[in-house]
Coordinates of C-alpha atoms and ligand atoms in Angstrom, one line a residue:
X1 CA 76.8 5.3 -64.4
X2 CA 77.0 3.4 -61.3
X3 CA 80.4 0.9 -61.5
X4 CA 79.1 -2.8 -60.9
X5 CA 82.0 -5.8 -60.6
X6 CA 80.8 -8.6 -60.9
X7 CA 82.2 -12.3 -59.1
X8 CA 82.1 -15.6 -61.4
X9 CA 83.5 -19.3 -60.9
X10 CA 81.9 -20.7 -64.2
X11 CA 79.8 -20.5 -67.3
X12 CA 79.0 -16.9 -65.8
X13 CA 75.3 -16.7 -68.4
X14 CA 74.1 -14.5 -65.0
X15 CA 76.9 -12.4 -66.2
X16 CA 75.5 -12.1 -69.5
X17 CA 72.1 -11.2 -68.3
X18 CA 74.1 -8.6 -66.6
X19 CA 75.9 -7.3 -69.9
X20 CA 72.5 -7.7 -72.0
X21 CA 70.8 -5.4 -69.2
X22 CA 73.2 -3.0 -69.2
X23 CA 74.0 -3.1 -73.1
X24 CA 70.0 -2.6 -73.5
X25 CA 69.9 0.2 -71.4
X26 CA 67.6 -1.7 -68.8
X27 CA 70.1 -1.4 -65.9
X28 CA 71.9 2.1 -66.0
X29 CA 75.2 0.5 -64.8
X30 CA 78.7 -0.3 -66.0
X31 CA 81.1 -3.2 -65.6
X32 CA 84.2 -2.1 -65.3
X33 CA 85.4 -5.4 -64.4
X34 CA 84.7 -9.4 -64.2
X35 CA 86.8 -11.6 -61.7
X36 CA 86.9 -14.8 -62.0
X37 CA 88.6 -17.4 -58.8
X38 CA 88.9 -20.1 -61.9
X39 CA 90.6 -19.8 -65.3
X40 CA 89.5 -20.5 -68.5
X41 CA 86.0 -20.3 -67.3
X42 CA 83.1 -19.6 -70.3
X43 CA 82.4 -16.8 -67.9
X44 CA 85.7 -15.2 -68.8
X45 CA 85.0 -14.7 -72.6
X46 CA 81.7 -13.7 -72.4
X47 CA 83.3 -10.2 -70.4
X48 CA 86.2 -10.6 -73.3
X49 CA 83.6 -10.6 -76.1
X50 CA 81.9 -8.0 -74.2
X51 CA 85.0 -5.6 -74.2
X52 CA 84.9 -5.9 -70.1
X53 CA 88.6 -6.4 -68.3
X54 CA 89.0 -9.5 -66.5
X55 CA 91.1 -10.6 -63.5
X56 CA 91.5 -14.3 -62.4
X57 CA 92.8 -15.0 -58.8
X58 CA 92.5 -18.5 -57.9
X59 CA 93.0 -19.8 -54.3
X60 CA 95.3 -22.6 -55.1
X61 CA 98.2 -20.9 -56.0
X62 CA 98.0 -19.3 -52.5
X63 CA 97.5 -22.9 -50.7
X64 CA 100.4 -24.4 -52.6
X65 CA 102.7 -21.8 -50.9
X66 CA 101.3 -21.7 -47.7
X67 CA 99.7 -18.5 -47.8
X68 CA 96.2 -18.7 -45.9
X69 CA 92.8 -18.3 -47.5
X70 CA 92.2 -14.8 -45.6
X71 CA 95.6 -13.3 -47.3
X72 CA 93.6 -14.7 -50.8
X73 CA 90.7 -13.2 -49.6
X74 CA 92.0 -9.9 -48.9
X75 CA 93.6 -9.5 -52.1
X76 CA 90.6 -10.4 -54.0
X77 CA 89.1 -7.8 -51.8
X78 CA 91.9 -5.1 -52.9
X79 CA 91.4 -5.9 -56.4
X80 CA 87.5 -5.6 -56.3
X81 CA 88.3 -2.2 -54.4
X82 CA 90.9 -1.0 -56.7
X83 CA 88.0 -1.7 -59.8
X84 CA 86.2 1.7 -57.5
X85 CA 82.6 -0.5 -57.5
X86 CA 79.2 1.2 -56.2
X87 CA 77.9 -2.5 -55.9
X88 CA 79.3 -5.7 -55.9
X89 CA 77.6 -8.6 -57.4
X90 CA 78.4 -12.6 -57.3
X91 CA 77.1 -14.5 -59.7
X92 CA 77.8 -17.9 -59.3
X93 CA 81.1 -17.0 -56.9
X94 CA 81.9 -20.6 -55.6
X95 CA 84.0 -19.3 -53.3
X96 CA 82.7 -18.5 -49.2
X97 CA 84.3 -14.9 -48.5
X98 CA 85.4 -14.3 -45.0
X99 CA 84.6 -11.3 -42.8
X100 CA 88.0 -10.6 -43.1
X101 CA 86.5 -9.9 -46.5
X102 CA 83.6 -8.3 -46.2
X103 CA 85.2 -5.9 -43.6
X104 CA 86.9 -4.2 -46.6
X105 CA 83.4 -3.6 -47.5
X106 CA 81.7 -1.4 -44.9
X107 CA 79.6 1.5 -47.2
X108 CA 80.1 -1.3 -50.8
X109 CA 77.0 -3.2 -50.9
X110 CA 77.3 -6.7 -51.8
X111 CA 74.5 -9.3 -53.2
X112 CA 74.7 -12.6 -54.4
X113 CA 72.3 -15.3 -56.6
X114 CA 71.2 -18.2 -55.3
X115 CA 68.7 -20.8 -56.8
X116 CA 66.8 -21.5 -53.7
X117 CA 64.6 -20.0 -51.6
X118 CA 65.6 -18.8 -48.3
X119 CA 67.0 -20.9 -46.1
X120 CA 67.2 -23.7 -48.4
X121 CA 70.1 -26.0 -49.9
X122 CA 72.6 -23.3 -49.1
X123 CA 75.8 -23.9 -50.6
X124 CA 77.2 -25.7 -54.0
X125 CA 74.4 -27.9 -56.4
X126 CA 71.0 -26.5 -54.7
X127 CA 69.3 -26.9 -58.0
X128 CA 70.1 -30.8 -57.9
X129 CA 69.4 -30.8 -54.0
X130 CA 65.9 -29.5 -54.5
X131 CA 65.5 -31.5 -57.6
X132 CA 66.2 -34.9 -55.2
X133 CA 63.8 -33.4 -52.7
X134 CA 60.7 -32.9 -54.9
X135 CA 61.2 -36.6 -55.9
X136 CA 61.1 -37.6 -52.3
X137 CA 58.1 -35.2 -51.9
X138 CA 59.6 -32.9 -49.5
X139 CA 59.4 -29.9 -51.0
X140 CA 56.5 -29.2 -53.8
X141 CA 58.6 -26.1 -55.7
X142 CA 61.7 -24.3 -55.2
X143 CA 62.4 -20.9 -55.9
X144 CA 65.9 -17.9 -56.6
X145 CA 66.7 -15.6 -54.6
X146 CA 68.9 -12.5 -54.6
X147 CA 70.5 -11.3 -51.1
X148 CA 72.8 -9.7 -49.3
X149 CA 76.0 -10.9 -48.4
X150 CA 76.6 -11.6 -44.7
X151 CA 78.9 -14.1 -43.3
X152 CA 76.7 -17.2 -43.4
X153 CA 76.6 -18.8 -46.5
X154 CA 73.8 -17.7 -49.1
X155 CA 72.0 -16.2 -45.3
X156 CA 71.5 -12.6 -45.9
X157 CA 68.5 -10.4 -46.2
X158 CA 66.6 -11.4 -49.1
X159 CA 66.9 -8.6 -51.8
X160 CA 64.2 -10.5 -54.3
X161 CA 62.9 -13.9 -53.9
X162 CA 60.9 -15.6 -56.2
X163 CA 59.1 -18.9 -55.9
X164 CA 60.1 -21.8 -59.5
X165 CA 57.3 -24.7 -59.9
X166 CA 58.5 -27.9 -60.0
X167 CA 56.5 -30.1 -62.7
X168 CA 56.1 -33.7 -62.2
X169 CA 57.7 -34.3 -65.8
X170 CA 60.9 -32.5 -65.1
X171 CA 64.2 -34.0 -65.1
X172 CA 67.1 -32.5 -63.8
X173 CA 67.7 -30.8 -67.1
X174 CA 64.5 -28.9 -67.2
X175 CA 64.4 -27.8 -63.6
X176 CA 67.7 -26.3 -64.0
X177 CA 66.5 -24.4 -67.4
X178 CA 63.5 -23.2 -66.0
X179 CA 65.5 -21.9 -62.6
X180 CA 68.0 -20.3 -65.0
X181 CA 66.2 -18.2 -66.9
X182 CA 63.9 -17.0 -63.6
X183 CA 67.5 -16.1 -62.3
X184 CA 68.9 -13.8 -65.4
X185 CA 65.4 -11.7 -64.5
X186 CA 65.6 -11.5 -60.9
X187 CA 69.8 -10.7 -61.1
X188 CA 69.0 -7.9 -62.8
X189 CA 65.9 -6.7 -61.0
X190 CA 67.9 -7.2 -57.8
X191 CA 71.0 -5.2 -59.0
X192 CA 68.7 -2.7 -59.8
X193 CA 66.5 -2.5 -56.6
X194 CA 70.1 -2.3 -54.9
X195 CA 71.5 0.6 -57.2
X196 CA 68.7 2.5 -56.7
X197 CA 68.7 2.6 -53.0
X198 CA 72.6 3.2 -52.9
X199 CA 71.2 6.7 -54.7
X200 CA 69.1 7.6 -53.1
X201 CA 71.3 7.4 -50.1
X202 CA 73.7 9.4 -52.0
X203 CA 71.5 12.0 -52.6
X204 CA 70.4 12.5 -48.8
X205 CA 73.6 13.1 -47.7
Ligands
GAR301 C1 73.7 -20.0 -60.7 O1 72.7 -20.9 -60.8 C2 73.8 -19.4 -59.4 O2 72.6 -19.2 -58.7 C3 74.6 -20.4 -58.6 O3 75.6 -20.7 -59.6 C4 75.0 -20.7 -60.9 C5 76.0 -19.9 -61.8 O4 75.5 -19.9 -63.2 N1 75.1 -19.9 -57.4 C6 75.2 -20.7 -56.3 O5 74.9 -21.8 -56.2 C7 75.6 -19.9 -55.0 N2 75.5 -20.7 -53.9 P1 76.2 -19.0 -64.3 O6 77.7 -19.1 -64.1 O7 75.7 -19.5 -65.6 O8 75.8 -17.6 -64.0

């Protein structure tokens, strides 16, 4: 089966929609391995309980001895390589990769998650960015998307997009909820859209 590794900085329940998929049989795939840039994350025992290997390789260490994010950056790359992965997701990676990165992935493809549409609140708390932006009436709903990694942060070619209503009785809380669960769907969906192209690519050449 096609070799997925998967990126997480936290709770990591996009990972677990992931693992369900796969364990379901709904996404032919494997996860040979979860890497995490924080410790102790929940993220990290859900691949545990899940009988997935796990690597954590956090940036500070590298700071604190004056090593530069780029060196970091291409030893995260080498262990994501080393893992032999036919795609490369992030799910809720908190950390921007440099080209210096990506470079190490010319054939790999790479998507991430984000929960906003395109073009919108790029970056760190977009849920709570579109959540302050419905109560000012700029925006009426909000939306996830699944993309491509390029060098711009959450920019690539969408993958899957899908639009989230906002409902005047939401709170924060309830937003987030309902953009979670649209996200665990459209990960998946988009993994597989991605997989399936990468085969068929395979199989013409
Ligand atoms: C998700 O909402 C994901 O879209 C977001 O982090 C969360 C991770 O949740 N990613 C970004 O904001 C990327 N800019 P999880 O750890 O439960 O999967």
């Amino acid at each position: 089966a096609p070799r997925v590794v998967v990126l997480i900085s936290g709770t990591g329940s996009n990972l677990q929609a992931l693992i369900d998929a796969v364990n379901s049989g709904a996404l032919t795939a494997e996860i040979p391995l979860v890497i995490s840039n924080r410790s102790k994350v929940f993220g990290l025992e859900r691949a545990e309980k899940a009988g997935i290997p796990s690597k954590v390789l956090a940036l500070k260490p590298y700071t604190a001895a004056g090593r530069t994010r780029v060196e970091y950056d291409l030893d995260l790359a080498q262990l994501v390589i080393d893992a032999k992965p036919d795609l490369v997701v992030l799910a809720g990676f908190m950390h921007i990769l440099s080209p210096e990165f990506l470079n190490q992935f010319p054939t790999t493809p790479l998507i991430n998650l984000h929960p906003a549409l395109p073009g919108q609140f790029d970056g760190a708390k977009a849920i709570e960015r579109a959540f302050e932006a419905y109560q000012k009436g700029e925006i009426k709903h909000t939306g996830v998307m699944v993309h491509r990694v390029i060098q711009e942060v959450d920019g690539g070619e969408p993958v899957l997009v899908k639009e989230v209503e906002i409902k005047p009785e939401d709170d924060l809380a309830a937003l987030q909820e309902r953009i979670h669960s649209v996200e665990h769907v459209l990960l998946v969906q988009g993994a597989a859209i991605v997989l399936e192209e990468e085969a068929k690519k395979k199989s013409a050449a």
